[in-house]
mmCIF file of C-alpha atoms in Angstrom:
data_model
loop_
_atom_site.group_PDB
_atom_site.id
_atom_site.type_symbol
_atom_site.label_atom_id
_atom_site.label_comp_id
_atom_site.label_asym_id
_atom_site.label_seq_id
_atom_site.Cartn_x
_atom_site.Cartn_y
_atom_site.Cartn_z
ATOM 1 C CA MET A 1 8.134 33.125 -1.320
ATOM 2 C CA ASN A 2 9.635 36.466 -2.246
ATOM 3 C CA ASP A 3 10.909 37.372 -5.727
ATOM 4 C CA GLY A 4 14.489 36.460 -4.832
ATOM 5 C CA VAL A 5 13.508 32.981 -3.669
ATOM 6 C CA VAL A 6 11.459 32.357 -6.803
ATOM 7 C CA ALA A 7 14.260 33.540 -9.088
ATOM 8 C CA LYS A 8 16.722 31.297 -7.248
ATOM 9 C CA ALA A 9 14.462 28.253 -7.604
ATOM 10 C CA ILE A 10 14.022 28.932 -11.331
ATOM 11 C CA ALA A 11 17.796 29.238 -11.724
ATOM 12 C CA PHE A 12 18.219 25.919 -9.902
ATOM 13 C CA ALA A 13 15.665 24.246 -12.180
ATOM 14 C CA ASN A 14 17.305 25.434 -15.391
ATOM 15 C CA VAL A 15 20.517 23.560 -14.558
ATOM 16 C CA ASP A 16 19.107 20.714 -12.450
ATOM 17 C CA GLY A 17 19.503 17.307 -14.072
ATOM 18 C CA GLU A 18 16.420 15.717 -12.511
ATOM 19 C CA PHE A 19 14.109 18.601 -13.390
ATOM 20 C CA GLN A 20 15.472 18.961 -16.910
ATOM 21 C CA TYR A 21 15.252 15.239 -17.630
ATOM 22 C CA ASN A 22 11.607 14.979 -16.592
ATOM 23 C CA ALA A 23 10.593 18.317 -18.155
ATOM 24 C CA ARG A 24 12.448 17.855 -21.442
ATOM 25 C CA TRP A 25 9.228 17.504 -23.488
ATOM 26 C CA TRP A 26 7.251 20.089 -21.534
ATOM 27 C CA THR A 27 6.281 23.325 -23.239
ATOM 28 C CA GLY A 28 3.574 25.305 -21.490
ATOM 29 C CA SER A 29 3.494 27.123 -18.166
ATOM 30 C CA MET A 30 3.817 26.620 -14.431
ATOM 31 C CA THR A 31 1.770 28.742 -12.045
ATOM 32 C CA VAL A 32 2.433 28.784 -8.305
ATOM 33 C CA LEU A 33 -0.172 30.474 -6.108
ATOM 34 C CA VAL A 34 -0.572 31.278 -2.439
ATOM 35 C CA ASP A 35 -4.279 31.660 -1.684
ATOM 36 C CA GLY A 36 -5.011 32.416 -5.344
ATOM 37 C CA ALA A 37 -2.243 34.900 -6.125
ATOM 38 C CA GLY A 38 1.385 34.339 -7.060
ATOM 39 C CA TRP A 39 3.504 33.980 -10.170
ATOM 40 C CA ARG A 40 3.789 32.172 -13.478
ATOM 41 C CA THR A 41 6.715 31.081 -15.613
ATOM 42 C CA GLN A 42 6.672 29.945 -19.211
ATOM 43 C CA VAL A 43 8.197 26.527 -19.859
ATOM 44 C CA THR A 44 9.935 25.775 -23.161
ATOM 45 C CA ARG A 45 11.148 22.181 -23.396
ATOM 46 C CA GLY A 46 11.996 22.266 -19.717
ATOM 47 C CA LYS A 47 13.606 25.692 -19.592
ATOM 48 C CA LEU A 48 11.838 28.176 -17.311
ATOM 49 C CA GLY A 49 11.428 31.845 -18.112
ATOM 50 C CA ALA A 50 11.336 34.732 -15.653
ATOM 51 C CA ALA A 51 8.452 34.730 -13.194
ATOM 52 C CA VAL A 52 5.630 37.230 -13.649
ATOM 53 C CA ALA A 53 2.729 38.027 -11.334
ATOM 54 C CA ALA A 54 -0.288 35.823 -11.951
ATOM 55 C CA THR A 55 -3.576 34.486 -10.696
ATOM 56 C CA GLY A 56 -5.338 31.256 -11.577
ATOM 57 C CA ASP A 57 -7.053 32.812 -14.588
ATOM 58 C CA GLY A 58 -6.004 32.994 -18.210
ATOM 59 C CA LEU A 59 -4.464 29.561 -18.760
ATOM 60 C CA SER A 60 -4.462 28.241 -22.307
ATOM 61 C CA GLY A 61 -6.229 24.993 -21.479
ATOM 62 C CA SER A 62 -3.773 23.070 -23.644
ATOM 63 C CA GLY A 63 -3.086 20.491 -20.934
ATOM 64 C CA ASP A 64 0.513 21.663 -20.632
ATOM 65 C CA ASP A 65 -0.290 24.385 -18.102
ATOM 66 C CA PHE A 66 0.458 23.213 -14.569
ATOM 67 C CA GLN A 67 -0.968 25.092 -11.597
ATOM 68 C CA VAL A 68 -0.631 24.616 -7.851
ATOM 69 C CA ASN A 69 -2.660 26.706 -5.416
ATOM 70 C CA ALA A 70 -2.188 26.270 -1.674
ATOM 71 C CA SER A 71 -2.847 28.133 1.525
ATOM 72 C CA ALA A 72 -0.024 30.002 3.236
ATOM 73 C CA GLU A 73 -0.077 27.402 6.009
ATOM 74 C CA THR A 74 0.267 24.553 3.527
ATOM 75 C CA TRP A 75 3.164 26.257 1.756
ATOM 76 C CA GLY A 76 4.802 26.788 5.130
ATOM 77 C CA ASN A 77 4.718 23.044 5.764
ATOM 78 C CA LEU A 78 5.756 22.087 2.229
ATOM 79 C CA LEU A 79 8.830 24.310 2.308
ATOM 80 C CA LYS A 80 10.207 23.370 5.721
ATOM 81 C CA VAL A 81 13.714 21.895 5.661
ATOM 82 C CA VAL A 82 12.166 18.615 6.819
ATOM 83 C CA PRO A 83 8.498 18.722 5.808
ATOM 84 C CA PRO A 84 6.064 17.006 8.179
ATOM 85 C CA SER A 85 4.063 13.923 7.266
ATOM 86 C CA GLY A 86 1.520 14.752 4.578
ATOM 87 C CA TYR A 87 3.608 17.592 3.120
ATOM 88 C CA VAL A 88 6.456 15.813 1.358
ATOM 89 C CA ASP A 89 5.189 16.956 -2.047
ATOM 90 C CA TYR A 90 2.201 18.458 -3.853
ATOM 91 C CA ILE A 91 0.334 15.155 -4.197
ATOM 92 C CA ALA A 92 0.599 14.468 -0.467
ATOM 93 C CA ALA A 93 -0.556 17.968 0.452
ATOM 94 C CA ALA A 94 -3.493 17.670 -1.944
ATOM 95 C CA ALA A 95 -4.458 14.414 -0.227
ATOM 96 C CA VAL A 96 -4.530 15.970 3.246
ATOM 97 C CA GLY A 97 -6.234 19.181 2.031
ATOM 98 C CA GLY A 98 -5.201 22.802 1.639
ATOM 99 C CA LEU A 99 -3.756 22.422 -1.871
ATOM 100 C CA VAL A 100 -5.297 22.095 -5.335
ATOM 101 C CA LEU A 101 -3.471 20.854 -8.431
ATOM 102 C CA SER A 102 -4.391 21.332 -12.065
ATOM 103 C CA PRO A 103 -4.237 18.843 -13.642
ATOM 104 C CA ALA A 104 -5.109 16.851 -10.531
ATOM 105 C CA HIS A 105 -3.290 13.720 -11.734
ATOM 106 C CA PRO A 106 -0.339 14.680 -13.954
ATOM 107 C CA ASP A 107 1.522 12.048 -15.933
ATOM 108 C CA ALA A 108 4.723 10.543 -14.539
ATOM 109 C CA GLU A 109 7.181 12.987 -16.083
ATOM 110 C CA ARG A 110 5.136 16.081 -15.223
ATOM 111 C CA HIS A 111 4.658 14.811 -11.687
ATOM 112 C CA LEU A 112 8.379 14.191 -11.219
ATOM 113 C CA ALA A 113 9.343 17.549 -12.733
ATOM 114 C CA THR A 114 6.952 19.591 -10.590
ATOM 115 C CA ARG A 115 7.770 17.505 -7.525
ATOM 116 C CA ARG A 116 11.437 18.303 -8.084
ATOM 117 C CA PHE A 117 10.616 21.998 -8.466
ATOM 118 C CA CYS A 118 8.981 21.891 -5.029
ATOM 119 C CA GLU A 119 12.257 20.506 -3.659
ATOM 120 C CA LEU A 120 14.178 23.285 -5.413
ATOM 121 C CA LEU A 121 11.844 25.880 -3.900
ATOM 122 C CA ARG A 122 12.483 24.283 -0.504
ATOM 123 C CA ALA A 123 16.236 24.585 -1.042
ATOM 124 C CA ALA A 124 15.914 28.210 -2.165
ATOM 125 C CA VAL A 125 13.825 29.134 0.891
ATOM 126 C CA ASN A 126 16.157 27.430 3.372
ATOM 127 C CA GLY A 127 19.522 28.055 1.740
ATOM 128 C CA THR A 128 20.287 24.350 1.392
ATOM 129 C CA ASP A 129 22.127 22.519 -1.381
ATOM 130 C CA PRO A 130 19.690 20.875 -3.837
ATOM 131 C CA ALA A 131 22.330 18.686 -5.494
ATOM 132 C CA PRO A 132 21.341 14.999 -5.740
ATOM 133 C CA LYS A 133 22.824 12.711 -3.098
ATOM 134 C CA PRO A 134 23.626 9.243 -4.448
ATOM 135 C CA GLY A 135 24.870 6.603 -2.044
ATOM 136 C CA GLY A 136 24.464 3.108 -0.657
ATOM 137 C CA TYR A 137 26.592 0.128 0.224
ATOM 138 C CA THR A 138 29.214 -1.032 -2.243
ATOM 139 C CA ARG A 139 31.509 -4.055 -2.388
ATOM 140 C CA PRO A 140 34.903 -4.685 -4.038
ATOM 141 C CA HIS A 141 34.867 -5.751 -7.682
ATOM 142 C CA GLY A 142 34.105 -9.448 -8.066
ATOM 143 C CA THR A 143 32.422 -9.825 -4.673
ATOM 144 C CA PHE A 144 29.353 -12.062 -4.599
ATOM 145 C CA ASP A 145 26.373 -11.202 -2.423
ATOM 146 C CA LYS A 146 25.178 -13.922 -0.051
ATOM 147 C CA ALA A 147 21.718 -14.298 -1.558
ATOM 148 C CA VAL A 148 21.063 -17.207 -3.915
ATOM 149 C CA GLY A 149 17.943 -17.345 -6.086
ATOM 150 C CA ARG A 150 15.964 -20.212 -7.571
ATOM 151 C CA TYR A 151 12.471 -21.218 -8.684
ATOM 152 C CA VAL A 152 9.930 -23.541 -7.093
ATOM 153 C CA HIS A 153 6.638 -24.756 -8.572
ATOM 154 C CA LEU A 154 3.603 -24.156 -6.350
ATOM 155 C CA ASN A 155 -0.044 -24.950 -7.068
ATOM 156 C CA ILE A 156 -1.863 -21.732 -6.259
ATOM 157 C CA GLY A 157 -5.498 -21.253 -7.204
ATOM 158 C CA GLY A 158 -5.500 -24.507 -9.163
ATOM 159 C CA TYR A 159 -2.617 -23.507 -11.446
ATOM 160 C CA ASP A 160 1.074 -24.310 -11.545
ATOM 161 C CA ASN A 161 3.013 -21.173 -10.596
ATOM 162 C CA ARG A 162 6.781 -20.946 -11.107
ATOM 163 C CA VAL A 163 7.693 -18.806 -8.104
ATOM 164 C CA TYR A 164 11.050 -17.095 -7.773
ATOM 165 C CA PHE A 165 12.683 -16.630 -4.389
ATOM 166 C CA GLU A 166 16.064 -15.686 -2.964
ATOM 167 C CA GLU A 167 17.471 -16.849 0.333
ATOM 168 C CA SER A 168 20.361 -16.282 2.682
ATOM 169 C CA GLY A 169 21.282 -17.246 6.238
ATOM 170 C CA GLN A 170 20.534 -20.078 8.640
ATOM 171 C CA GLY A 171 18.100 -20.554 11.487
ATOM 172 C CA ILE A 172 14.429 -19.733 11.892
ATOM 173 C CA GLY A 173 12.627 -19.154 8.605
ATOM 174 C CA LEU A 174 11.834 -15.502 7.831
ATOM 175 C CA LEU A 175 9.492 -15.067 4.860
ATOM 176 C CA CYS A 176 9.474 -11.563 3.347
ATOM 177 C CA GLN A 177 6.532 -10.262 1.265
ATOM 178 C CA HIS A 178 6.836 -7.174 -0.949
ATOM 179 C CA THR A 179 4.258 -4.412 -1.429
ATOM 180 C CA ALA A 180 1.507 -4.217 -4.056
ATOM 181 C CA GLY A 181 2.782 -4.018 -7.616
ATOM 182 C CA ALA A 182 6.443 -4.369 -6.627
ATOM 183 C CA ASP A 183 8.772 -7.345 -6.066
ATOM 184 C CA GLY A 184 11.247 -8.899 -3.663
ATOM 185 C CA ARG A 185 14.024 -6.409 -4.403
ATOM 186 C CA GLN A 186 12.455 -4.271 -1.692
ATOM 187 C CA PHE A 187 13.889 -6.695 0.896
ATOM 188 C CA ARG A 188 17.340 -7.073 -0.658
ATOM 189 C CA HIS A 189 19.088 -5.578 2.373
ATOM 190 C CA PHE A 190 17.563 -8.214 4.671
ATOM 191 C CA LEU A 191 19.369 -10.890 2.669
ATOM 192 C CA GLU A 192 22.783 -9.312 3.281
ATOM 193 C CA ASP A 193 22.412 -8.179 6.904
ATOM 194 C CA GLU A 194 24.384 -10.519 9.188
ATOM 195 C CA ARG A 195 22.444 -9.266 12.190
ATOM 196 C CA ILE A 196 19.475 -11.075 10.644
ATOM 197 C CA THR A 197 21.049 -13.904 8.648
ATOM 198 C CA SER A 198 23.063 -15.131 11.647
ATOM 199 C CA LYS A 199 19.770 -16.175 13.268
ATOM 200 C CA TYR A 200 17.305 -16.471 10.396
ATOM 201 C CA ARG A 201 16.988 -18.200 7.052
ATOM 202 C CA VAL A 202 15.748 -15.176 5.117
ATOM 203 C CA ILE A 203 13.497 -16.007 2.161
ATOM 204 C CA VAL A 204 12.338 -13.231 -0.158
ATOM 205 C CA TYR A 205 9.856 -14.177 -2.882
ATOM 206 C CA ASP A 206 8.143 -12.547 -5.838
ATOM 207 C CA MET A 207 4.400 -13.104 -6.079
ATOM 208 C CA PRO A 208 3.117 -14.468 -9.420
ATOM 209 C CA PHE A 209 2.794 -11.611 -11.975
ATOM 210 C CA HIS A 210 5.585 -9.749 -10.097
ATOM 211 C CA GLY A 211 9.341 -9.569 -10.573
ATOM 212 C CA LYS A 212 10.717 -12.888 -11.830
ATOM 213 C CA SER A 213 7.549 -14.870 -11.038
ATOM 214 C CA LEU A 214 5.594 -15.003 -14.287
ATOM 215 C CA PRO A 215 1.846 -15.645 -14.621
ATOM 216 C CA PRO A 216 0.794 -19.323 -14.847
ATOM 217 C CA VAL A 217 1.238 -20.658 -18.379
ATOM 218 C CA GLU A 218 -1.934 -22.779 -18.172
ATOM 219 C CA LYS A 219 -4.316 -19.827 -18.403
ATOM 220 C CA ALA A 220 -4.881 -16.963 -20.834
ATOM 221 C CA TRP A 221 -3.913 -14.371 -18.243
ATOM 222 C CA TRP A 222 -3.625 -11.673 -20.921
ATOM 223 C CA ALA A 223 -7.352 -12.013 -21.664
ATOM 224 C CA GLU A 224 -8.577 -11.194 -18.162
ATOM 225 C CA ARG A 225 -7.982 -8.775 -15.325
ATOM 226 C CA TYR A 226 -5.447 -9.936 -12.743
ATOM 227 C CA THR A 227 -6.766 -9.939 -9.184
ATOM 228 C CA LEU A 228 -5.186 -11.078 -5.917
ATOM 229 C CA THR A 229 -7.613 -13.037 -3.748
ATOM 230 C CA PRO A 230 -7.218 -13.656 0.005
ATOM 231 C CA GLU A 231 -6.970 -17.384 -0.689
ATOM 232 C CA ASN A 232 -4.116 -17.008 -3.170
ATOM 233 C CA ALA A 233 -2.361 -14.380 -1.057
ATOM 234 C CA MET A 234 -2.268 -16.706 1.957
ATOM 235 C CA ALA A 235 -1.524 -19.854 -0.043
ATOM 236 C CA LEU A 236 1.829 -18.585 -1.321
ATOM 237 C CA PRO A 237 3.700 -18.153 2.003
ATOM 238 C CA VAL A 238 1.969 -21.150 3.587
ATOM 239 C CA GLN A 239 2.874 -23.480 0.707
ATOM 240 C CA LEU A 240 6.368 -22.060 0.316
ATOM 241 C CA ALA A 241 7.060 -22.654 4.009
ATOM 242 C CA GLN A 242 5.858 -26.251 3.686
ATOM 243 C CA VAL A 243 7.899 -27.005 0.565
ATOM 244 C CA LEU A 244 11.043 -25.534 2.140
ATOM 245 C CA GLY A 245 10.500 -27.490 5.353
ATOM 246 C CA LEU A 246 10.289 -24.425 7.577
ATOM 247 C CA ASP A 247 9.188 -24.995 11.176
ATOM 248 C CA ARG A 248 6.652 -22.275 11.978
ATOM 249 C CA PRO A 249 8.590 -19.428 10.361
ATOM 250 C CA VAL A 250 8.273 -15.710 10.994
ATOM 251 C CA PHE A 251 6.485 -13.643 8.342
ATOM 252 C CA ILE A 252 7.192 -9.990 7.570
ATOM 253 C CA GLY A 253 5.306 -8.053 4.914
ATOM 254 C CA SER A 254 4.695 -4.438 4.004
ATOM 255 C CA SER A 255 1.527 -2.743 2.724
ATOM 256 C CA VAL A 256 -0.333 -5.579 0.976
ATOM 257 C CA GLY A 257 2.139 -7.804 2.810
ATOM 258 C CA GLY A 258 1.284 -6.063 6.071
ATOM 259 C CA MET A 259 -2.386 -6.823 5.534
ATOM 260 C CA LEU A 260 -1.456 -10.405 4.655
ATOM 261 C CA ALA A 261 0.526 -10.723 7.894
ATOM 262 C CA LEU A 262 -2.660 -10.199 9.894
ATOM 263 C CA ASP A 263 -4.662 -12.654 7.772
ATOM 264 C CA LEU A 264 -1.958 -15.251 8.391
ATOM 265 C CA ALA A 265 -2.097 -14.586 12.135
ATOM 266 C CA ARG A 266 -5.888 -14.924 12.025
ATOM 267 C CA PHE A 267 -6.237 -18.007 9.830
ATOM 268 C CA HIS A 268 -2.829 -19.739 9.983
ATOM 269 C CA ALA A 269 -1.627 -19.203 13.544
ATOM 270 C CA ASP A 270 -0.474 -22.819 13.732
ATOM 271 C CA ASP A 271 1.818 -22.300 10.729
ATOM 272 C CA PHE A 272 3.653 -19.150 11.892
ATOM 273 C CA ARG A 273 5.251 -18.291 15.220
ATOM 274 C CA ALA A 274 5.090 -14.523 14.631
ATOM 275 C CA VAL A 275 4.173 -11.919 12.033
ATOM 276 C CA LEU A 276 5.526 -8.419 11.554
ATOM 277 C CA ALA A 277 2.928 -6.274 9.790
ATOM 278 C CA LEU A 278 4.588 -3.244 8.225
ATOM 279 C CA GLU A 279 2.079 -0.595 7.118
ATOM 280 C CA GLY A 280 -0.867 -2.903 7.838
ATOM 281 C CA GLY A 281 -4.276 -2.900 9.475
ATOM 282 C CA LEU A 282 -7.433 -4.919 9.940
ATOM 283 C CA HIS A 283 -8.969 -3.176 6.937
ATOM 284 C CA ALA A 284 -8.077 -0.311 4.617
ATOM 285 C CA ASP A 285 -10.654 2.334 5.441
ATOM 286 C CA ILE A 286 -10.595 4.095 2.070
ATOM 287 C CA PRO A 287 -13.504 6.332 0.962
ATOM 288 C CA GLU A 288 -15.555 5.084 -1.975
ATOM 289 C CA GLY A 289 -14.170 6.415 -5.240
ATOM 290 C CA ALA A 290 -10.741 7.212 -3.791
ATOM 291 C CA LEU A 291 -9.211 4.158 -5.476
ATOM 292 C CA GLU A 292 -10.079 5.179 -9.025
ATOM 293 C CA ASP A 293 -6.612 6.591 -9.735
ATOM 294 C CA SER A 294 -5.017 3.343 -8.516
ATOM 295 C CA GLN A 295 -6.576 1.641 -11.548
ATOM 296 C CA ASP A 296 -4.258 3.595 -13.867
ATOM 297 C CA ILE A 297 -2.327 1.120 -16.000
ATOM 298 C CA ASP A 298 0.873 3.218 -16.194
ATOM 299 C CA PRO A 299 3.318 1.887 -13.565
ATOM 300 C CA ALA A 300 5.602 4.915 -14.007
ATOM 301 C CA LYS A 301 2.806 7.322 -13.078
ATOM 302 C CA HIS A 302 1.877 5.267 -10.056
ATOM 303 C CA ALA A 303 5.535 4.985 -9.011
ATOM 304 C CA ALA A 304 5.894 8.768 -9.000
ATOM 305 C CA THR A 305 2.783 9.108 -6.853
ATOM 306 C CA MET A 306 4.159 6.697 -4.248
ATOM 307 C CA MET A 307 6.896 9.161 -3.330
ATOM 308 C CA MET A 308 4.316 11.153 -1.367
ATOM 309 C CA ILE A 309 4.396 8.530 1.405
ATOM 310 C CA MET A 310 8.170 8.116 1.561
ATOM 311 C CA SER A 311 10.184 9.807 4.283
ATOM 312 C CA PRO A 312 12.143 12.921 3.216
ATOM 313 C CA THR A 313 14.904 11.930 5.643
ATOM 314 C CA ALA A 314 15.448 8.508 4.036
ATOM 315 C CA PRO A 315 18.501 8.258 1.754
ATOM 316 C CA GLU A 316 17.632 9.852 -1.579
ATOM 317 C CA SER A 317 19.099 7.010 -3.614
ATOM 318 C CA SER A 318 16.986 4.486 -1.683
ATOM 319 C CA ARG A 319 13.810 6.471 -2.287
ATOM 320 C CA GLN A 320 14.543 6.657 -5.990
ATOM 321 C CA GLU A 321 15.327 2.930 -6.071
ATOM 322 C CA THR A 322 11.959 2.252 -4.441
ATOM 323 C CA ARG A 323 10.282 4.315 -7.163
ATOM 324 C CA LEU A 324 12.208 2.336 -9.782
ATOM 325 C CA HIS A 325 10.828 -0.950 -8.414
ATOM 326 C CA TYR A 326 7.303 0.328 -8.952
ATOM 327 C CA ALA A 327 7.967 1.824 -12.372
ATOM 328 C CA GLN A 328 9.155 -1.586 -13.576
ATOM 329 C CA GLY A 329 6.005 -3.371 -12.429
ATOM 330 C CA ALA A 330 3.679 -5.071 -14.887
ATOM 331 C CA PRO A 331 0.647 -3.046 -16.006
ATOM 332 C CA GLY A 332 -2.346 -4.225 -14.006
ATOM 333 C CA ALA A 333 -0.334 -5.820 -11.185
ATOM 334 C CA PHE A 334 -0.825 -2.955 -8.743
ATOM 335 C CA PRO A 335 -4.600 -2.572 -9.290
ATOM 336 C CA GLY A 336 -5.038 -6.331 -8.950
ATOM 337 C CA ASP A 337 -3.141 -6.375 -5.656
ATOM 338 C CA ILE A 338 -5.228 -3.467 -4.407
ATOM 339 C CA ASP A 339 -8.338 -5.640 -4.822
ATOM 340 C CA TYR A 340 -7.039 -7.599 -1.847
ATOM 341 C CA TYR A 341 -5.372 -4.726 0.018
ATOM 342 C CA ALA A 342 -8.366 -2.403 0.014
ATOM 343 C CA VAL A 343 -11.411 -4.636 -0.449
ATOM 344 C CA THR A 344 -11.231 -8.362 0.244
ATOM 345 C CA HIS A 345 -8.794 -8.178 3.159
ATOM 346 C CA ASP A 346 -11.311 -7.451 5.890
ATOM 347 C CA LEU A 347 -10.741 -8.402 9.521
ATOM 348 C CA ARG A 348 -13.075 -5.785 10.945
ATOM 349 C CA GLY A 349 -14.565 -7.107 14.164
ATOM 350 C CA GLN A 350 -12.126 -10.035 14.219
ATOM 351 C CA GLY A 351 -9.098 -8.558 15.956
ATOM 352 C CA HIS A 352 -9.996 -10.283 19.220
ATOM 353 C CA LEU A 353 -9.976 -13.641 17.391
ATOM 354 C CA ILE A 354 -6.252 -13.389 16.618
ATOM 355 C CA ASP A 355 -4.442 -15.522 19.205
ATOM 356 C CA THR A 356 -1.100 -13.847 19.842
ATOM 357 C CA ARG A 357 -0.189 -16.639 22.268
ATOM 358 C CA LYS A 358 0.106 -18.891 19.229
ATOM 359 C CA CYS A 359 1.309 -16.330 16.707
ATOM 360 C CA ALA A 360 2.792 -13.079 17.997
ATOM 361 C CA VAL A 361 1.703 -9.922 16.159
ATOM 362 C CA HIS A 362 3.924 -6.856 15.794
ATOM 363 C CA LEU A 363 2.508 -3.782 14.028
ATOM 364 C CA LEU A 364 4.969 -1.227 12.623
ATOM 365 C CA THR A 365 4.016 1.784 10.479
ATOM 366 C CA GLY A 366 6.119 4.740 9.343
ATOM 367 C CA GLU A 367 5.172 8.249 10.434
ATOM 368 C CA TYR A 368 5.169 9.456 6.810
ATOM 369 C CA ASP A 369 2.617 6.824 5.817
ATOM 370 C CA PHE A 370 -0.141 9.169 6.948
ATOM 371 C CA PRO A 371 -3.109 7.256 5.440
ATOM 372 C CA THR A 372 -2.188 4.004 7.204
ATOM 373 C CA ILE A 373 -1.424 5.223 10.726
ATOM 374 C CA PRO A 374 -5.074 5.228 11.935
ATOM 375 C CA TRP A 375 -5.617 1.679 10.627
ATOM 376 C CA THR A 376 -2.488 0.426 12.394
ATOM 377 C CA GLU A 377 -3.381 2.131 15.653
ATOM 378 C CA LEU A 378 -6.865 0.604 15.550
ATOM 379 C CA ALA A 379 -5.410 -2.859 14.933
ATOM 380 C CA GLY A 380 -3.094 -2.385 17.892
ATOM 381 C CA ARG A 381 -6.066 -1.627 20.122
ATOM 382 C CA GLU A 382 -8.188 -4.521 18.858
ATOM 383 C CA ILE A 383 -5.628 -7.362 18.734
ATOM 384 C CA PRO A 384 -4.997 -8.511 22.332
ATOM 385 C CA GLY A 385 -1.322 -8.998 23.120
ATOM 386 C CA SER A 386 -0.044 -7.303 19.969
ATOM 387 C CA THR A 387 2.667 -4.654 19.931
ATOM 388 C CA MET A 388 2.321 -1.441 17.913
ATOM 389 C CA GLN A 389 4.837 1.276 17.051
ATOM 390 C CA ILE A 390 4.757 4.303 14.761
ATOM 391 C CA MET A 391 8.274 4.487 13.338
ATOM 392 C CA GLU A 392 9.860 7.942 13.331
ATOM 393 C CA GLY A 393 11.466 9.098 10.105
ATOM 394 C CA LEU A 394 10.124 6.222 8.010
ATOM 395 C CA GLY A 395 7.452 5.958 5.340
ATOM 396 C CA HIS A 396 5.331 3.342 3.574
ATOM 397 C CA PHE A 397 8.310 1.334 2.252
ATOM 398 C CA PRO A 398 10.686 1.196 5.237
ATOM 399 C CA MET A 399 12.636 -1.892 4.126
ATOM 400 C CA SER A 400 13.688 -0.274 0.834
ATOM 401 C CA GLU A 401 13.566 3.423 1.808
ATOM 402 C CA ASP A 402 15.779 3.167 4.869
ATOM 403 C CA HIS A 403 16.957 -0.286 5.933
ATOM 404 C CA GLU A 404 19.020 1.000 8.852
ATOM 405 C CA GLY A 405 16.144 3.128 10.090
ATOM 406 C CA LEU A 406 13.862 0.091 10.014
ATOM 407 C CA MET A 407 16.399 -2.063 11.849
ATOM 408 C CA LYS A 408 16.043 0.134 14.943
ATOM 409 C CA TYR A 409 12.539 -1.287 15.265
ATOM 410 C CA VAL A 410 12.785 -4.735 13.683
ATOM 411 C CA LEU A 411 16.024 -6.104 15.151
ATOM 412 C CA PRO A 412 14.822 -6.032 18.785
ATOM 413 C CA ILE A 413 11.686 -7.932 17.726
ATOM 414 C CA LEU A 414 13.605 -10.538 15.718
ATOM 415 C CA ASP A 415 16.186 -10.949 18.484
ATOM 416 C CA GLY A 416 13.385 -11.484 20.988
ATOM 417 C CA ILE A 417 11.734 -14.137 18.835
ATOM 418 C CA ALA A 418 15.039 -15.939 18.264
ATOM 419 C CA ALA A 419 15.778 -15.964 21.999
ATOM 420 C CA LYS A 420 12.589 -17.893 22.856
#
């Protein structure tokens, strides 16, 4: 990063809508270091001053001084036109090593502002256009989508739960489970894709406490911590399939839904003909203490963090929409789901007990979901007869990040199931 590149990135930031919006209340400083030496700029309500030489010393300690210090190798990866997995942003690089942030866990707006500045640095280094790139499918005014939504009452965990779901298409049932702390909007493209709906009755639901599925009214849910248990996680798709009269449907889920897919294959093989586990494994091998930040009650902060495991090649508008899903989640929903995802979902030593002759198992994980890849690969080795693929150019939320990218992997599987 020479002086010209730094000056160009600062000029970008001072007129960039995304940076200015997220930095509008920020007055302090930003220090960028390569192996302990680099430059610093003063920040005044989002406007950056000229860069001056700096080290990591002499910060005010006010909490508004942001500092990033990384090795030359790490900066080289961060600033590539297409950064490799683990180097999409500062938070990702800190997770894989070679980079230190101060503060280590910035709030949502500071995270998004400094993340955007990294993108502006990348554009300055490579001579690319940093302008935002909106996009997505549109329809003529007055056009109705195919999906129709309604509520069904299910007894889960001894309580009446009013569960919201949307459906579209005809054929084999295809139940779609969202990720932890999010909702069924993540699968909205499945509901409108004729390549799927011509063969499948696609059903996308919101878990209780998520999206349009409220907590059960019979309990004082506000007076206790929400937690997702294995029993309740499995009961929802099993009961929903029964109520809707589905004949051994297919289940697809991502993240917490990917873990659930394998529990269903293990314990409910007679109820499902196949499961597609996106971003799943037999167990989440997470070091003790590493989950402390996931207990943060601010959904916006967590949503910003999740961008570290999204693919940089996915459509920008889809990545931002995925972040929006998370930011709108209920406080406490994500930590409660993680109880199941990271702790109580545990099929270690049981992979060989999953009978893929009864219930086929397909494991799919995005290359930018760097924490999950080892868990998925292990599951592929331990579940006899399963298929396993690492999906190029996709991240932890493939169905909402890049629907078309995911279809390259999912459509052949769904077509094969439908042909049997």
